[in-house]
Coordinates of N, CA and C in Angstrom, one line a residue:
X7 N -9.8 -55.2 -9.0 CA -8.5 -54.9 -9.4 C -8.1 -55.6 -10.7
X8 N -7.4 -55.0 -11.6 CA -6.8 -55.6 -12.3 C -5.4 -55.1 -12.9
X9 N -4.3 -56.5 -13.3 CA -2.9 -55.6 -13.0 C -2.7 -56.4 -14.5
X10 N -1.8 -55.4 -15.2 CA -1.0 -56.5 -16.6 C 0.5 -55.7 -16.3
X11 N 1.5 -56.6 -17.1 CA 2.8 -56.4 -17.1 C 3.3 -57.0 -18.6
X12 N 4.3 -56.5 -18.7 CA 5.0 -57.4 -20.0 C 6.3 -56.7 -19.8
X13 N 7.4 -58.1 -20.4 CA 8.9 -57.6 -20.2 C 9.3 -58.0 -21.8
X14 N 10.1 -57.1 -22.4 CA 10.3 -57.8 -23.7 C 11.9 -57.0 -24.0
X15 N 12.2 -57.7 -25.2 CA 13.9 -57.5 -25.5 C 14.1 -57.3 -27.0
X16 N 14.5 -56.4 -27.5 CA 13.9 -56.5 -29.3 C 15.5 -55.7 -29.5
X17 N 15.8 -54.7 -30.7 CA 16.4 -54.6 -31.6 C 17.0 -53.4 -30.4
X18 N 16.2 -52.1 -29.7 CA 16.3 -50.8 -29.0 C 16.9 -51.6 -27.8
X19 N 17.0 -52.9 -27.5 CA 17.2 -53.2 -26.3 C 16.2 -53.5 -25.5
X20 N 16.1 -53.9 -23.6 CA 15.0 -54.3 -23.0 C 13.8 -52.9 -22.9
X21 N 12.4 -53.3 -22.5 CA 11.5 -52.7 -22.3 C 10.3 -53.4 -21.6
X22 N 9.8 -53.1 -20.7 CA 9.2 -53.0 -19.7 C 7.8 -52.2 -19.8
X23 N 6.2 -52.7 -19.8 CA 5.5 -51.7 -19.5 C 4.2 -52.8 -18.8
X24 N 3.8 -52.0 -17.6 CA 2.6 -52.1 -16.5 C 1.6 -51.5 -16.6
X25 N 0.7 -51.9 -15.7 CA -0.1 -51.1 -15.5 C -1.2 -51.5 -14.6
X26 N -2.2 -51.1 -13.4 CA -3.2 -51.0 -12.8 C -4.3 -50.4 -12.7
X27 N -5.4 -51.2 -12.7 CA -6.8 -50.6 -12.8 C -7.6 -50.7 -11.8
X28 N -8.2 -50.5 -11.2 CA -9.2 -50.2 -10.1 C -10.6 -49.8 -10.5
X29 N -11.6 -50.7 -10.2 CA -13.2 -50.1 -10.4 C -13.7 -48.9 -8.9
X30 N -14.2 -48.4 -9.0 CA -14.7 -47.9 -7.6 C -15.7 -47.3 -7.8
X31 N -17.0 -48.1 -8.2 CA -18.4 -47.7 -8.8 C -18.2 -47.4 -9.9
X32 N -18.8 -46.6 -10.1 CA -18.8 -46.1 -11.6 C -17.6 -45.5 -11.9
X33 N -16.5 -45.0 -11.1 CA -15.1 -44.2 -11.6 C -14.0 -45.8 -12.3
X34 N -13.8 -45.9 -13.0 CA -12.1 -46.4 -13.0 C -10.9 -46.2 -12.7
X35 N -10.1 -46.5 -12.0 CA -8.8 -45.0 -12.0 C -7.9 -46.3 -12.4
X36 N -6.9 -45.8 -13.2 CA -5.8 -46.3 -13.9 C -4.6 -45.5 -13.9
X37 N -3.7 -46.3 -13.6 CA -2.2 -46.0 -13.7 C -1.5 -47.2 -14.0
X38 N -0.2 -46.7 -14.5 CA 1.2 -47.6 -15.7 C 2.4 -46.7 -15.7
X39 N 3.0 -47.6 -16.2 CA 4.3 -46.9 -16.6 C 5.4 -48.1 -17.8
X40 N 5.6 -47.5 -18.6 CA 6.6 -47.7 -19.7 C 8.1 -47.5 -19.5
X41 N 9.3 -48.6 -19.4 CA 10.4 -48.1 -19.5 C 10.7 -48.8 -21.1
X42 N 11.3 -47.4 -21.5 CA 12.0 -48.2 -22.9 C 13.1 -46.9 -23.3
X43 N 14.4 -47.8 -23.9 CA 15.2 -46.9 -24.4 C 16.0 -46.1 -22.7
X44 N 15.9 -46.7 -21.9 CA 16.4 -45.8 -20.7 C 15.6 -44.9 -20.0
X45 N 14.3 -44.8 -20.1 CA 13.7 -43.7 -20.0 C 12.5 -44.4 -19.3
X46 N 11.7 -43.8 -18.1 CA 10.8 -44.5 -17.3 C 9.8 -43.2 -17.9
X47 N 8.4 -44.0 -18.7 CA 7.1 -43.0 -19.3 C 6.0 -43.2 -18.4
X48 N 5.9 -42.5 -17.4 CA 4.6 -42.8 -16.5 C 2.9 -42.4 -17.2
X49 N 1.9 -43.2 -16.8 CA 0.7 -43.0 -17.3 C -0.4 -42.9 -16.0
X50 N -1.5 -42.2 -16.3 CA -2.7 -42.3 -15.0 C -3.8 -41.7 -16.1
X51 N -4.6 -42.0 -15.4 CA -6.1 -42.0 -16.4 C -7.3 -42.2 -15.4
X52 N -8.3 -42.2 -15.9 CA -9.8 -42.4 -14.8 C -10.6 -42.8 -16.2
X53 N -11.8 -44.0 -15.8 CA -12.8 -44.3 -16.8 C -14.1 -43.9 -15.7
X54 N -14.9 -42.9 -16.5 CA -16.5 -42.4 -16.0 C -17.7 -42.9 -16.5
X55 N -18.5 -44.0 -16.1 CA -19.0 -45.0 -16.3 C -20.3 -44.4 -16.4
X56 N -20.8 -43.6 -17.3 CA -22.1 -42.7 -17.1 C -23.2 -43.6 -17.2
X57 N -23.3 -44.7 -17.6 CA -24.5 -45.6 -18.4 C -24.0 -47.1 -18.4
X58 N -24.5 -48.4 -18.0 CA -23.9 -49.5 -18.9 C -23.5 -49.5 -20.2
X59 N -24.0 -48.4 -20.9 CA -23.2 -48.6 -22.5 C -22.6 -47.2 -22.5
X60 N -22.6 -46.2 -22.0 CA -21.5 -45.1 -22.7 C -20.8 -44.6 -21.4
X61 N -19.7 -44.5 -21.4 CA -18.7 -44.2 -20.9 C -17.6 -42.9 -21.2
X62 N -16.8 -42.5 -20.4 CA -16.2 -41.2 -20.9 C -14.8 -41.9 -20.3
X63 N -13.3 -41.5 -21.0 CA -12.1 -42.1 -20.4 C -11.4 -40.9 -20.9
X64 N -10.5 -40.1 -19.6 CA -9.1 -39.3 -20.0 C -8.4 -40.0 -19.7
X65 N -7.0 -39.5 -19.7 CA -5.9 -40.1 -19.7 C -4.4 -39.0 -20.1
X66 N -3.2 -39.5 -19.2 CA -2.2 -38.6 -19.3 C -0.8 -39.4 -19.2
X67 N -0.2 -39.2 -20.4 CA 1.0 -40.0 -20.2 C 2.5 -39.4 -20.8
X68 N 3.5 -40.1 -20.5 CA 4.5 -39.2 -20.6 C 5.2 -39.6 -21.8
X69 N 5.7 -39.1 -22.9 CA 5.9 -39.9 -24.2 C 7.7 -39.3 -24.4
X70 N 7.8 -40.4 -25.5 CA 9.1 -38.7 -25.9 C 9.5 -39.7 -27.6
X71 N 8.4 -39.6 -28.4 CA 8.3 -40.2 -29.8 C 8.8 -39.6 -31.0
X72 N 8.7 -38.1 -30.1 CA 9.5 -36.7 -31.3 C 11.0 -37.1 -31.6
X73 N 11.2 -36.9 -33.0 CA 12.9 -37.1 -32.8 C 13.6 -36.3 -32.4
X74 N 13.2 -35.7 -32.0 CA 14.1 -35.0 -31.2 C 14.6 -35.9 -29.5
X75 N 13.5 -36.8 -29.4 CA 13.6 -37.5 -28.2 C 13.4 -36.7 -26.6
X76 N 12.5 -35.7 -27.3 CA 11.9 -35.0 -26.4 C 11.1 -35.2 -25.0
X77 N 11.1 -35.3 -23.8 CA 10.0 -36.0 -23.3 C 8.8 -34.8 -23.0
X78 N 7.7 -35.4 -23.4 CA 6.3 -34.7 -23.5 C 5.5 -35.2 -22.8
X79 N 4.5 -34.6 -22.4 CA 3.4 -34.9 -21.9 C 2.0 -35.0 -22.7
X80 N 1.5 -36.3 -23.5 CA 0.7 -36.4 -23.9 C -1.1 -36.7 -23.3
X81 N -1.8 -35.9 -23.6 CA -3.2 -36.2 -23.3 C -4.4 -37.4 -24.6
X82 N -5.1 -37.9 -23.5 CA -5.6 -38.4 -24.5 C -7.5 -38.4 -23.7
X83 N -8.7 -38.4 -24.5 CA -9.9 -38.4 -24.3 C -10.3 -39.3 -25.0
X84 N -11.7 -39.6 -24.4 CA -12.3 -40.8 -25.6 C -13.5 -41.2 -24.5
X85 N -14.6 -41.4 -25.9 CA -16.3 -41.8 -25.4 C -16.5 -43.3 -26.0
X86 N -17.1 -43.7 -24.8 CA -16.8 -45.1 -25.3 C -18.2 -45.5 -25.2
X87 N -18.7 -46.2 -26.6 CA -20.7 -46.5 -26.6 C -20.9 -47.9 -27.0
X88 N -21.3 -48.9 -26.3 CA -21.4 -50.1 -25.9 C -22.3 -50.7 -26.5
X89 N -22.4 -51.1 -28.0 CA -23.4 -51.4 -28.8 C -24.6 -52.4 -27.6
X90 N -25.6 -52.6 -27.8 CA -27.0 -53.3 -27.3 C -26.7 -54.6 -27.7
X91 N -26.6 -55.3 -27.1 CA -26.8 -56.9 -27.3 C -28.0 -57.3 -27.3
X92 N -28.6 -58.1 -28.7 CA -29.6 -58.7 -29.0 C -30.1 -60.2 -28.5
X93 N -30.8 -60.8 -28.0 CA -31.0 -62.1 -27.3 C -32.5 -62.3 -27.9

């Protein structure tokens, strides 16, 4: 398991964001959530652990960055390759 948090207070006012990770073999599963500006942005994700060095991570979170202050649903992907350590 692993958990992070942070509480902070700036110019927009307070903001809040979490999150939890979990290993379960080779899957990671991840979830968070963002409050800022009044608005609670939830996140979940999974890391796929294909190799000790390359890995595959989605992810889905709730944004609203457009000025319009839209709230959206953003995706995100990504391959992650673990350079070889030399000894």
């Amino acid at each position: 398991w692993s958990v992070e948090s942070e509480f902070s207070h700036g110019m927009q006012g307070g903001s809040f964001h979490g999150g939890i990770e979990y290993r379960l073999g080779a899957v990671d599963l991840r979830g968070g959530g963002r409050y800022a500006r009044g608005t609670w942005h939830p996140s979940a994700g999974a890391g796929f652990n294909l190799s000790p060095r390359i890995g595959f991570d989605v992810g889905a979170f709730g944004t609203s960055a457009t000025i319009e202050r839209r709230r959206d649903l953003a995706l995100a992907v990504s391959m992650r390759i673990t350079p070889q350590v030399r000894r």
